mmCIF file of C-alpha atoms in Angstrom:
data_model
loop_
_atom_site.group_PDB
_atom_site.id
_atom_site.type_symbol
_atom_site.label_atom_id
_atom_site.label_comp_id
_atom_site.label_asym_id
_atom_site.label_seq_id
_atom_site.Cartn_x
_atom_site.Cartn_y
_atom_site.Cartn_z
ATOM 1 C CA MET A 1 -36.689 -13.678 -31.856
ATOM 2 C CA LYS A 2 -37.052 -10.030 -32.846
ATOM 3 C CA LEU A 3 -35.316 -7.077 -31.206
ATOM 4 C CA THR A 4 -36.639 -3.540 -31.636
ATOM 5 C CA PHE A 5 -33.485 -1.652 -32.443
ATOM 6 C CA SER A 6 -31.811 1.620 -33.329
ATOM 7 C CA PRO A 7 -28.035 1.877 -33.906
ATOM 8 C CA SER A 8 -27.846 5.087 -31.850
ATOM 9 C CA SER A 9 -29.518 3.589 -28.743
ATOM 10 C CA PRO A 10 -26.842 2.605 -26.203
ATOM 11 C CA PHE A 11 -29.351 0.256 -24.549
ATOM 12 C CA ALA A 12 -30.041 -1.569 -27.824
ATOM 13 C CA ARG A 13 -26.288 -1.708 -28.480
ATOM 14 C CA LYS A 14 -25.761 -3.418 -25.100
ATOM 15 C CA VAL A 15 -28.163 -6.170 -26.126
ATOM 16 C CA ARG A 16 -26.616 -6.538 -29.585
ATOM 17 C CA ILE A 17 -23.072 -6.884 -28.184
ATOM 18 C CA SER A 18 -24.307 -9.323 -25.526
ATOM 19 C CA ALA A 19 -26.075 -11.447 -28.147
ATOM 20 C CA ILE A 20 -22.907 -11.551 -30.270
ATOM 21 C CA GLU A 21 -20.756 -12.526 -27.278
ATOM 22 C CA LEU A 22 -23.249 -15.222 -26.242
ATOM 23 C CA ALA A 23 -23.326 -16.592 -29.818
ATOM 24 C CA LEU A 24 -27.070 -15.933 -30.049
ATOM 25 C CA ILE A 25 -27.070 -13.104 -32.594
ATOM 26 C CA ASP A 26 -28.025 -15.424 -35.487
ATOM 27 C CA ARG A 27 -31.319 -16.188 -33.739
ATOM 28 C CA ILE A 28 -32.271 -12.505 -33.424
ATOM 29 C CA GLU A 29 -33.738 -10.301 -36.127
ATOM 30 C CA LEU A 30 -32.969 -6.610 -35.540
ATOM 31 C CA VAL A 31 -36.112 -4.598 -36.314
ATOM 32 C CA PRO A 32 -35.320 -0.916 -36.997
ATOM 33 C CA THR A 33 -37.562 1.147 -34.717
ATOM 34 C CA THR A 34 -37.827 4.867 -34.037
ATOM 35 C CA VAL A 35 -39.024 6.266 -30.725
ATOM 36 C CA ALA A 36 -38.580 9.786 -29.365
ATOM 37 C CA PRO A 37 -39.914 11.743 -26.388
ATOM 38 C CA THR A 38 -43.059 13.795 -27.107
ATOM 39 C CA THR A 39 -43.596 11.839 -30.354
ATOM 40 C CA PRO A 40 -46.689 9.614 -30.044
ATOM 41 C CA ASN A 41 -46.352 5.973 -31.052
ATOM 42 C CA GLU A 42 -49.599 4.302 -29.987
ATOM 43 C CA LYS A 43 -48.873 1.065 -31.806
ATOM 44 C CA TYR A 44 -45.572 0.552 -29.991
ATOM 45 C CA ALA A 45 -47.063 1.630 -26.639
ATOM 46 C CA ASP A 46 -50.034 -0.741 -26.982
ATOM 47 C CA HIS A 47 -48.294 -3.778 -28.453
ATOM 48 C CA VAL A 48 -44.638 -3.672 -27.418
ATOM 49 C CA ASN A 49 -43.690 -1.389 -24.516
ATOM 50 C CA PRO A 50 -46.014 1.130 -22.815
ATOM 51 C CA LEU A 51 -42.892 3.170 -21.961
ATOM 52 C CA ARG A 52 -42.133 3.614 -25.707
ATOM 53 C CA LYS A 53 -38.487 2.725 -25.147
ATOM 54 C CA LEU A 54 -35.936 0.595 -26.989
ATOM 55 C CA PRO A 55 -35.026 -2.231 -26.964
ATOM 56 C CA ALA A 56 -37.711 -4.903 -26.550
ATOM 57 C CA LEU A 57 -37.224 -8.586 -27.340
ATOM 58 C CA ILE A 58 -40.214 -10.345 -28.919
ATOM 59 C CA LEU A 59 -39.955 -14.099 -28.428
ATOM 60 C CA ASP A 60 -41.204 -16.580 -31.014
ATOM 61 C CA ASN A 61 -44.272 -17.319 -28.845
ATOM 62 C CA GLY A 62 -45.151 -13.601 -28.776
ATOM 63 C CA GLN A 63 -43.944 -12.870 -25.221
ATOM 64 C CA VAL A 64 -42.351 -9.412 -25.035
ATOM 65 C CA LEU A 65 -39.372 -8.794 -22.724
ATOM 66 C CA PHE A 66 -37.775 -5.500 -21.664
ATOM 67 C CA ASP A 67 -35.757 -3.525 -20.506
ATOM 68 C CA SER A 68 -32.227 -4.172 -21.830
ATOM 69 C CA THR A 69 -31.087 -5.632 -18.487
ATOM 70 C CA VAL A 70 -33.952 -8.148 -18.417
ATOM 71 C CA ILE A 71 -33.283 -9.075 -22.055
ATOM 72 C CA ILE A 72 -29.567 -9.641 -21.444
ATOM 73 C CA GLU A 73 -30.246 -11.714 -18.321
ATOM 74 C CA TYR A 74 -32.668 -13.787 -20.399
ATOM 75 C CA LEU A 75 -30.114 -14.294 -23.184
ATOM 76 C CA ASP A 76 -27.413 -15.150 -20.629
ATOM 77 C CA ASP A 77 -29.735 -17.787 -19.173
ATOM 78 C CA LEU A 78 -30.517 -19.103 -22.665
ATOM 79 C CA ALA A 79 -26.771 -19.482 -23.276
ATOM 80 C CA GLY A 80 -26.333 -21.566 -20.137
ATOM 81 C CA GLY A 81 -26.178 -18.886 -17.426
ATOM 82 C CA GLY A 82 -23.424 -17.110 -15.509
ATOM 83 C CA LYS A 83 -21.640 -15.830 -18.616
ATOM 84 C CA LEU A 84 -22.167 -12.049 -18.531
ATOM 85 C CA PHE A 85 -23.647 -11.814 -15.007
ATOM 86 C CA PRO A 86 -21.980 -13.933 -12.280
ATOM 87 C CA ALA A 87 -24.417 -16.694 -11.272
ATOM 88 C CA LYS A 88 -24.054 -16.201 -7.502
ATOM 89 C CA GLY A 89 -22.114 -14.819 -4.578
ATOM 90 C CA PRO A 90 -21.039 -11.273 -3.704
ATOM 91 C CA GLU A 91 -19.710 -10.820 -7.285
ATOM 92 C CA ARG A 92 -23.256 -11.237 -8.594
ATOM 93 C CA TRP A 93 -24.601 -8.334 -6.531
ATOM 94 C CA GLN A 94 -21.562 -6.199 -7.249
ATOM 95 C CA VAL A 95 -21.907 -6.642 -11.020
ATOM 96 C CA LYS A 96 -25.664 -6.088 -10.878
ATOM 97 C CA THR A 97 -25.055 -2.846 -8.963
ATOM 98 C CA GLU A 98 -22.461 -1.731 -11.531
ATOM 99 C CA ASN A 99 -24.959 -2.514 -14.288
ATOM 100 C CA ALA A 100 -27.693 -0.508 -12.521
ATOM 101 C CA LEU A 101 -25.234 2.372 -12.169
ATOM 102 C CA ILE A 102 -24.445 2.318 -15.892
ATOM 103 C CA GLN A 103 -28.158 2.204 -16.753
ATOM 104 C CA GLY A 104 -28.714 5.240 -14.519
ATOM 105 C CA MET A 105 -25.756 7.075 -16.072
ATOM 106 C CA LEU A 106 -27.209 6.434 -19.532
ATOM 107 C CA ASP A 107 -30.637 7.651 -18.383
ATOM 108 C CA ALA A 108 -28.980 10.828 -17.084
ATOM 109 C CA MET A 109 -27.088 11.365 -20.354
ATOM 110 C CA LEU A 110 -30.277 10.884 -22.361
ATOM 111 C CA LEU A 111 -32.089 13.424 -20.163
ATOM 112 C CA ALA A 112 -29.251 15.909 -20.694
ATOM 113 C CA ARG A 113 -29.484 15.316 -24.430
ATOM 114 C CA TYR A 114 -33.274 15.755 -24.534
ATOM 115 C CA GLU A 115 -32.873 19.020 -22.642
ATOM 116 C CA LYS A 116 -30.266 20.260 -25.137
ATOM 117 C CA GLY A 117 -31.726 18.842 -28.339
ATOM 118 C CA VAL A 118 -35.456 18.121 -28.021
ATOM 119 C CA ARG A 119 -36.895 20.758 -25.665
ATOM 120 C CA PRO A 120 -37.696 24.180 -27.190
ATOM 121 C CA GLU A 121 -34.689 26.422 -26.652
ATOM 122 C CA ALA A 122 -36.533 29.023 -24.563
ATOM 123 C CA LEU A 123 -37.535 26.356 -22.019
ATOM 124 C CA ARG A 124 -34.101 24.884 -21.377
ATOM 125 C CA TRP A 125 -32.711 24.876 -17.841
ATOM 126 C CA PRO A 126 -28.890 24.707 -17.716
ATOM 127 C CA LYS A 127 -28.984 23.609 -14.080
ATOM 128 C CA TRP A 128 -30.918 20.464 -15.098
ATOM 129 C CA ILE A 129 -28.340 19.584 -17.768
ATOM 130 C CA ASP A 130 -25.523 20.152 -15.251
ATOM 131 C CA ASP A 131 -27.293 18.010 -12.658
ATOM 132 C CA GLN A 132 -27.814 15.089 -15.021
ATOM 133 C CA TRP A 133 -24.322 15.325 -16.434
ATOM 134 C CA ASP A 134 -22.896 15.431 -12.893
ATOM 135 C CA ARG A 135 -24.493 12.033 -12.175
ATOM 136 C CA ALA A 136 -22.859 10.476 -15.236
ATOM 137 C CA TRP A 137 -19.550 12.174 -14.412
ATOM 138 C CA HIS A 138 -19.547 10.845 -10.822
ATOM 139 C CA GLY A 139 -20.347 7.423 -12.251
ATOM 140 C CA LEU A 140 -17.300 7.581 -14.517
ATOM 141 C CA LYS A 141 -15.212 8.408 -11.444
ATOM 142 C CA TYR A 142 -16.621 5.302 -9.711
ATOM 143 C CA PHE A 143 -15.147 3.132 -12.470
ATOM 144 C CA GLU A 144 -11.897 5.117 -12.853
ATOM 145 C CA ASP A 145 -11.316 4.559 -9.115
ATOM 146 C CA ARG A 146 -11.893 0.784 -9.434
ATOM 147 C CA PRO A 147 -9.465 -0.397 -12.117
ATOM 148 C CA GLU A 148 -10.022 -4.032 -11.068
ATOM 149 C CA ILE A 149 -13.441 -3.766 -12.757
ATOM 150 C CA LEU A 150 -11.794 -2.724 -16.028
ATOM 151 C CA SER A 151 -9.371 -5.668 -16.087
ATOM 152 C CA ARG A 152 -11.809 -8.451 -15.169
ATOM 153 C CA PRO A 153 -12.825 -11.069 -17.749
ATOM 154 C CA PHE A 154 -15.381 -9.642 -20.203
ATOM 155 C CA ASP A 155 -18.784 -9.122 -18.551
ATOM 156 C CA ILE A 156 -21.940 -7.006 -18.660
ATOM 157 C CA THR A 157 -20.289 -4.084 -16.841
ATOM 158 C CA GLN A 158 -17.590 -3.839 -19.489
ATOM 159 C CA ILE A 159 -20.153 -4.066 -22.289
ATOM 160 C CA GLY A 160 -22.194 -1.323 -20.627
ATOM 161 C CA LEU A 161 -19.179 0.927 -20.138
ATOM 162 C CA ALA A 162 -18.149 0.531 -23.788
ATOM 163 C CA CYS A 163 -21.672 1.519 -24.870
ATOM 164 C CA LEU A 164 -21.740 4.450 -22.458
ATOM 165 C CA LEU A 165 -18.381 5.824 -23.614
ATOM 166 C CA GLY A 166 -19.485 5.402 -27.242
ATOM 167 C CA TYR A 167 -22.647 7.342 -26.447
ATOM 168 C CA ALA A 168 -20.601 10.102 -24.782
ATOM 169 C CA ASP A 169 -18.501 10.418 -27.956
ATOM 170 C CA LEU A 170 -21.644 10.481 -30.131
ATOM 171 C CA ARG A 171 -23.693 13.049 -28.196
ATOM 172 C CA PHE A 172 -21.207 14.943 -25.985
ATOM 173 C CA PRO A 173 -18.069 15.152 -28.146
ATOM 174 C CA ASP A 174 -16.703 18.046 -26.055
ATOM 175 C CA SER A 175 -16.957 16.339 -22.667
ATOM 176 C CA GLN A 176 -13.215 15.531 -22.481
ATOM 177 C CA TRP A 177 -13.826 12.346 -20.512
ATOM 178 C CA ARG A 178 -10.569 10.916 -21.872
ATOM 179 C CA GLU A 179 -8.527 13.652 -20.198
ATOM 180 C CA ALA A 180 -10.391 13.353 -16.888
ATOM 181 C CA TYR A 181 -10.417 9.542 -16.783
ATOM 182 C CA PRO A 182 -7.246 8.114 -18.379
ATOM 183 C CA LYS A 183 -7.845 4.550 -17.167
ATOM 184 C CA LEU A 184 -11.245 4.519 -18.835
ATOM 185 C CA ASN A 185 -9.554 5.716 -22.012
ATOM 186 C CA VAL A 186 -7.127 2.775 -22.001
ATOM 187 C CA PHE A 187 -10.033 0.431 -21.239
ATOM 188 C CA ASN A 188 -12.094 1.887 -24.091
ATOM 189 C CA GLU A 189 -9.283 1.462 -26.619
ATOM 190 C CA LYS A 190 -8.971 -2.189 -25.574
ATOM 191 C CA MET A 191 -12.732 -2.702 -25.925
ATOM 192 C CA LEU A 192 -12.705 -1.204 -29.424
ATOM 193 C CA GLN A 193 -10.433 -4.021 -30.565
ATOM 194 C CA ARG A 194 -13.191 -6.495 -29.810
ATOM 195 C CA GLU A 195 -15.244 -7.326 -32.928
ATOM 196 C CA SER A 196 -18.682 -7.014 -31.248
ATOM 197 C CA VAL A 197 -17.825 -3.566 -29.894
ATOM 198 C CA LYS A 198 -16.076 -2.345 -33.039
ATOM 199 C CA ILE A 199 -18.879 -3.163 -35.492
ATOM 200 C CA SER A 200 -21.543 -1.540 -33.306
ATOM 201 C CA VAL A 201 -19.992 1.916 -32.756
ATOM 202 C CA PRO A 202 -22.769 4.479 -33.397
ATOM 203 C CA LYS A 203 -22.116 7.032 -36.139
ATOM 204 C CA MET B 1 -27.599 -3.650 6.973
ATOM 205 C CA LYS B 2 -28.526 -0.011 6.378
ATOM 206 C CA LEU B 3 -31.005 1.274 3.822
ATOM 207 C CA THR B 4 -30.938 4.911 2.693
ATOM 208 C CA PHE B 5 -34.593 5.804 2.904
ATOM 209 C CA SER B 6 -37.295 8.410 2.499
ATOM 210 C CA PRO B 7 -40.971 7.630 3.209
ATOM 211 C CA SER B 8 -42.068 9.490 0.060
ATOM 212 C CA SER B 9 -39.779 7.517 -2.296
ATOM 213 C CA PRO B 10 -41.789 4.775 -4.033
ATOM 214 C CA PHE B 11 -38.543 2.921 -4.783
ATOM 215 C CA ALA B 12 -37.537 2.899 -1.098
ATOM 216 C CA ARG B 13 -41.058 1.811 -0.178
ATOM 217 C CA LYS B 14 -40.767 -1.177 -2.545
ATOM 218 C CA VAL B 15 -37.676 -2.332 -0.672
ATOM 219 C CA ARG B 16 -39.258 -1.760 2.741
ATOM 220 C CA ILE B 17 -42.378 -3.789 1.860
ATOM 221 C CA SER B 18 -40.229 -6.530 0.321
ATOM 222 C CA ALA B 19 -38.052 -6.716 3.449
ATOM 223 C CA ILE B 20 -41.152 -6.992 5.653
ATOM 224 C CA GLU B 21 -42.642 -9.733 3.463
ATOM 225 C CA LEU B 22 -39.342 -11.639 3.427
ATOM 226 C CA ALA B 23 -39.079 -11.341 7.245
ATOM 227 C CA LEU B 24 -35.778 -9.468 6.922
ATOM 228 C CA ILE B 25 -36.880 -6.018 8.102
ATOM 229 C CA ASP B 26 -35.441 -6.532 11.601
ATOM 230 C CA ARG B 27 -31.965 -6.813 10.080
ATOM 231 C CA ILE B 28 -32.252 -3.480 8.259
ATOM 232 C CA GLU B 29 -31.786 -0.016 9.731
ATOM 233 C CA LEU B 30 -33.678 2.644 7.764
ATOM 234 C CA VAL B 31 -31.430 5.710 7.432
ATOM 235 C CA PRO B 32 -33.426 8.866 6.633
ATOM 236 C CA THR B 33 -31.832 10.455 3.564
ATOM 237 C CA THR B 34 -32.749 13.445 1.430
ATOM 238 C CA VAL B 35 -31.845 13.704 -2.232
ATOM 239 C CA ALA B 36 -33.311 16.027 -4.856
ATOM 240 C CA PRO B 37 -32.480 16.935 -8.459
ATOM 241 C CA THR B 38 -30.253 20.010 -8.854
ATOM 242 C CA THR B 39 -29.323 19.821 -5.148
ATOM 243 C CA PRO B 40 -25.663 18.811 -4.752
ATOM 244 C CA ASN B 41 -24.861 15.984 -2.350
ATOM 245 C CA GLU B 42 -21.176 15.194 -2.866
ATOM 246 C CA LYS B 43 -20.923 12.910 0.140
ATOM 247 C CA TYR B 44 -23.751 10.671 -1.069
ATOM 248 C CA ALA B 45 -22.452 10.738 -4.672
ATOM 249 C CA ASP B 46 -18.909 9.811 -3.615
ATOM 250 C CA HIS B 47 -19.652 7.231 -0.924
ATOM 251 C CA VAL B 48 -23.061 5.719 -1.658
ATOM 252 C CA ASN B 49 -24.496 6.191 -5.156
ATOM 253 C CA PRO B 50 -23.010 8.419 -7.889
ATOM 254 C CA LEU B 51 -26.551 8.809 -9.274
ATOM 255 C CA ARG B 52 -27.675 10.431 -5.983
ATOM 256 C CA LYS B 53 -30.798 8.255 -5.874
ATOM 257 C CA LEU B 54 -32.629 6.338 -3.154
ATOM 258 C CA PRO B 55 -32.559 3.622 -1.976
ATOM 259 C CA ALA B 56 -29.122 2.052 -1.459
ATOM 260 C CA LEU B 57 -28.430 -0.943 0.768
ATOM 261 C CA ILE B 58 -25.159 -0.836 2.703
ATOM 262 C CA LEU B 59 -24.123 -4.328 3.776
ATOM 263 C CA ASP B 60 -22.321 -5.005 7.049
ATOM 264 C CA ASN B 61 -19.040 -5.504 5.141
ATOM 265 C CA GLY B 62 -19.430 -2.072 3.532
ATOM 266 C CA GLN B 63 -20.545 -3.268 0.086
ATOM 267 C CA VAL B 64 -23.172 -0.896 -1.366
ATOM 268 C CA LEU B 65 -26.012 -2.269 -3.516
ATOM 269 C CA PHE B 66 -28.511 -0.387 -5.683
ATOM 270 C CA ASP B 67 -30.986 0.163 -7.413
ATOM 271 C CA SER B 68 -34.193 -1.018 -5.685
ATOM 272 C CA THR B 69 -34.549 -3.983 -8.069
ATOM 273 C CA VAL B 70 -31.025 -5.233 -7.325
ATOM 274 C CA ILE B 71 -31.606 -4.780 -3.578
ATOM 275 C CA ILE B 72 -34.882 -6.728 -3.654
ATOM 276 C CA GLU B 73 -33.341 -9.521 -5.721
ATOM 277 C CA TYR B 74 -30.520 -9.677 -3.156
ATOM 278 C CA LEU B 75 -32.964 -9.820 -0.227
ATOM 279 C CA ASP B 76 -35.048 -12.454 -2.025
ATOM 280 C CA ASP B 77 -31.897 -14.535 -2.468
ATOM 281 C CA LEU B 78 -30.972 -14.014 1.195
ATOM 282 C CA ALA B 79 -34.414 -15.317 2.183
ATOM 283 C CA GLY B 80 -33.927 -18.516 0.175
ATOM 284 C CA GLY B 81 -34.772 -17.359 -3.352
ATOM 285 C CA GLY B 82 -37.811 -17.519 -5.617
ATOM 286 C CA LYS B 83 -40.118 -15.745 -3.175
ATOM 287 C CA LEU B 84 -40.855 -12.376 -4.812
ATOM 288 C CA PHE B 85 -39.287 -13.109 -8.216
ATOM 289 C CA PRO B 86 -39.976 -16.562 -9.755
ATOM 290 C CA ALA B 87 -36.707 -18.530 -9.736
ATOM 291 C CA LYS B 88 -36.934 -19.739 -13.349
ATOM 292 C CA GLY B 89 -39.019 -20.376 -16.436
ATOM 293 C CA PRO B 90 -41.129 -18.029 -18.582
ATOM 294 C CA GLU B 91 -42.777 -16.648 -15.393
ATOM 295 C CA ARG B 92 -39.403 -15.306 -14.281
ATOM 296 C CA TRP B 93 -38.935 -13.229 -17.436
ATOM 297 C CA GLN B 94 -42.550 -12.111 -17.424
ATOM 298 C CA VAL B 95 -42.349 -10.854 -13.823
ATOM 299 C CA LYS B 96 -38.975 -9.208 -14.449
ATOM 300 C CA THR B 97 -40.471 -7.402 -17.454
ATOM 301 C CA GLU B 98 -43.462 -6.269 -15.374
ATOM 302 C CA ASN B 99 -41.050 -5.016 -12.723
ATOM 303 C CA ALA B 100 -39.003 -3.119 -15.337
ATOM 304 C CA LEU B 101 -42.244 -1.598 -16.637
ATOM 305 C CA ILE B 102 -43.231 -0.403 -13.158
ATOM 306 C CA GLN B 103 -39.752 1.054 -12.595
ATOM 307 C CA GLY B 104 -40.061 2.936 -15.888
ATOM 308 C CA MET B 105 -43.565 4.153 -15.001
ATOM 309 C CA LEU B 106 -42.237 5.479 -11.694
ATOM 310 C CA ASP B 107 -39.315 7.175 -13.470
ATOM 311 C CA ALA B 108 -41.823 8.826 -15.819
ATOM 312 C CA MET B 109 -44.009 9.981 -12.916
ATOM 313 C CA LEU B 110 -41.001 11.437 -11.106
ATOM 314 C CA LEU B 111 -39.961 13.299 -14.267
ATOM 315 C CA ALA B 112 -43.491 14.718 -14.579
ATOM 316 C CA ARG B 113 -43.345 15.779 -10.951
ATOM 317 C CA TYR B 114 -39.918 17.444 -11.292
ATOM 318 C CA GLU B 115 -41.235 19.351 -14.295
ATOM 319 C CA LYS B 116 -44.284 20.551 -12.339
ATOM 320 C CA GLY B 117 -42.652 21.107 -8.966
ATOM 321 C CA VAL B 118 -38.882 21.586 -9.208
ATOM 322 C CA ARG B 119 -38.223 23.369 -12.518
ATOM 323 C CA PRO B 120 -38.704 27.171 -12.565
ATOM 324 C CA GLU B 121 -42.230 27.883 -13.746
ATOM 325 C CA ALA B 122 -41.196 29.878 -16.820
ATOM 326 C CA LEU B 123 -39.204 26.897 -18.148
ATOM 327 C CA ARG B 124 -41.885 24.239 -17.897
ATOM 328 C CA TRP B 125 -42.948 22.367 -21.023
ATOM 329 C CA PRO B 126 -46.493 20.931 -20.791
ATOM 330 C CA LYS B 127 -45.788 18.558 -23.690
ATOM 331 C CA TRP B 128 -43.019 16.911 -21.624
ATOM 332 C CA ILE B 129 -45.345 16.375 -18.665
ATOM 333 C CA ASP B 130 -48.003 14.931 -20.983
ATOM 334 C CA ASP B 131 -45.444 12.650 -22.615
ATOM 335 C CA GLN B 132 -44.169 11.260 -19.318
ATOM 336 C CA TRP B 133 -47.635 10.878 -17.877
ATOM 337 C CA ASP B 134 -48.769 9.094 -21.050
ATOM 338 C CA ARG B 135 -46.097 6.427 -20.454
ATOM 339 C CA ALA B 136 -47.355 5.781 -16.935
ATOM 340 C CA TRP B 137 -50.960 5.817 -18.129
ATOM 341 C CA HIS B 138 -50.284 3.240 -20.874
ATOM 342 C CA GLY B 139 -48.499 1.150 -18.253
ATOM 343 C CA LEU B 140 -51.592 1.192 -16.030
ATOM 344 C CA LYS B 141 -53.610 -0.009 -19.017
ATOM 345 C CA TYR B 142 -51.148 -2.900 -19.444
ATOM 346 C CA PHE B 143 -52.013 -4.129 -15.950
ATOM 347 C CA GLU B 144 -55.752 -3.345 -16.166
ATOM 348 C CA ASP B 145 -55.868 -5.510 -19.315
ATOM 349 C CA ARG B 146 -54.112 -8.420 -17.553
ATOM 350 C CA PRO B 147 -56.204 -9.145 -14.444
ATOM 351 C CA GLU B 148 -54.407 -12.500 -13.987
ATOM 352 C CA ILE B 149 -51.396 -10.484 -12.796
ATOM 353 C CA LEU B 150 -53.501 -8.812 -10.103
ATOM 354 C CA SER B 151 -54.830 -12.094 -8.701
ATOM 355 C CA ARG B 152 -51.557 -14.041 -8.583
ATOM 356 C CA PRO B 153 -49.930 -14.914 -5.256
ATOM 357 C CA PHE B 154 -48.150 -11.873 -3.778
ATOM 358 C CA ASP B 155 -45.002 -10.970 -5.738
ATOM 359 C CA ILE B 156 -42.730 -8.085 -6.705
ATOM 360 C CA THR B 157 -45.115 -6.862 -9.429
ATOM 361 C CA GLN B 158 -47.934 -6.471 -6.916
ATOM 362 C CA ILE B 159 -45.627 -4.696 -4.454
ATOM 363 C CA GLY B 160 -44.495 -2.351 -7.213
ATOM 364 C CA LEU B 161 -48.039 -1.617 -8.346
ATOM 365 C CA ALA B 162 -49.144 -0.825 -4.781
ATOM 366 C CA CYS B 163 -46.220 1.616 -4.447
ATOM 367 C CA LEU B 164 -46.944 3.176 -7.831
ATOM 368 C CA LEU B 165 -50.643 3.716 -7.092
ATOM 369 C CA GLY B 166 -49.719 5.169 -3.695
ATOM 370 C CA TYR B 167 -47.326 7.544 -5.405
ATOM 371 C CA ALA B 168 -50.035 8.569 -7.900
ATOM 372 C CA ASP B 169 -52.332 9.420 -4.966
ATOM 373 C CA LEU B 170 -49.543 11.372 -3.244
ATOM 374 C CA ARG B 171 -48.315 13.459 -6.183
ATOM 375 C CA PHE B 172 -51.125 13.388 -8.767
ATOM 376 C CA PRO B 173 -54.306 13.399 -6.668
ATOM 377 C CA ASP B 174 -56.400 14.584 -9.639
ATOM 378 C CA SER B 175 -55.357 11.849 -12.066
ATOM 379 C CA GLN B 176 -58.597 9.847 -11.648
ATOM 380 C CA TRP B 177 -56.849 6.538 -12.219
ATOM 381 C CA ARG B 178 -59.537 4.792 -10.162
ATOM 382 C CA GLU B 179 -62.252 5.790 -12.633
ATOM 383 C CA ALA B 180 -60.159 4.828 -15.665
ATOM 384 C CA TYR B 181 -58.885 1.537 -14.242
ATOM 385 C CA PRO B 182 -61.506 -0.079 -11.994
ATOM 386 C CA LYS B 183 -59.698 -3.432 -11.712
ATOM 387 C CA LEU B 184 -56.603 -1.668 -10.418
ATOM 388 C CA ASN B 185 -58.806 0.089 -7.866
ATOM 389 C CA VAL B 186 -60.137 -3.232 -6.526
ATOM 390 C CA PHE B 187 -56.583 -4.597 -6.495
ATOM 391 C CA ASN B 188 -55.299 -1.526 -4.622
ATOM 392 C CA GLU B 189 -57.986 -1.802 -1.948
ATOM 393 C CA LYS B 190 -57.019 -5.434 -1.413
ATOM 394 C CA MET B 191 -53.333 -4.504 -1.152
ATOM 395 C CA LEU B 192 -54.088 -1.820 1.435
ATOM 396 C CA GLN B 193 -55.399 -4.505 3.785
ATOM 397 C CA ARG B 194 -51.939 -6.032 3.892
ATOM 398 C CA GLU B 195 -49.944 -4.822 6.916
ATOM 399 C CA SER B 196 -46.683 -4.099 5.027
ATOM 400 C CA VAL B 197 -48.533 -1.983 2.462
ATOM 401 C CA LYS B 198 -50.811 -0.257 4.968
ATOM 402 C CA ILE B 199 -48.075 0.956 7.333
ATOM 403 C CA SER B 200 -45.936 2.343 4.503
ATOM 404 C CA VAL B 201 -48.493 4.549 2.724
ATOM 405 C CA PRO B 202 -46.763 7.917 2.084
ATOM 406 C CA LYS B 203 -48.424 10.982 3.618
#
């Protein structure tokens, strides 16, 4: 299988960590890929993902899967099922909701970054950045207020949170999330001791 | 169960149509809810969804589920499973990828709309609108080029496409998608004969 990949994409990092944890990483070739808003990439749009987003998983029979959540659910199934997402019951819907929240927080952080770093300076709207950042910030509070999530056995929520906090450090080094959310800080330090998380920290 | 809802939200419409098709709509109270970018809504952020997005499903025990994909998967499971999403096999991952594509196309269309209708006029960036619209447009091509998707038994992809085309008509009435994608036009006309789709067309 091939995975379109960039080390700075938190979504691609989620898949990489998941594949390592599911012992499937040796079956996946990481294909370095560059995508960016307002930069055309017809080949990728026509043959991989019309949304021009990372990551996509290209199976050996040519089938293309995305987004990162679909890919990780597929890999979890390939590894026997119920490993990173609970297979059933109320826990399943809780974890899937947490995962959707983290995906939305990452989307919001990427929009804030595009506003600050891609859009021409004269066209930037501080209120938009504040609005997007506020969504991510409220999301961090959701997890800080639910420490039982942070101490569960390793799952997709914890992988997603590690990737999100790594992305915050990479792109918003002044956010001071550690001071505002001390339980997330302890959680993050614990995650960084895990090999899959440690080797994938974006630089 | 309660569903936070707005008739103009294509994501909320997806859930409503799914609930009708799964014969679960009588168990769901639609709660009219207004959210908008750059408009604070602390109560919704703190008690329903930190992302301040629609829809969210509030279960009778108080558990809150989102986003629309998670809610529809939950309802599908509640109705016995395998009805709107295939339960297993390559079809499952194909349909989940199509659903992720439609979600991303809707996100792109909403971003184009916020740029045109919410952001102060002096700060608008036409290249951003073009970029977002281009993602949705390539996504439409994906489905136009795969007519087997349009003629399958009713599923979540077809629900999503009907909602997306309805949203295009509502917010981008000059897009001329019908002329560019004639197979999607025939598909859309067929969908509009279905009661669940017909009664939920946004005005």
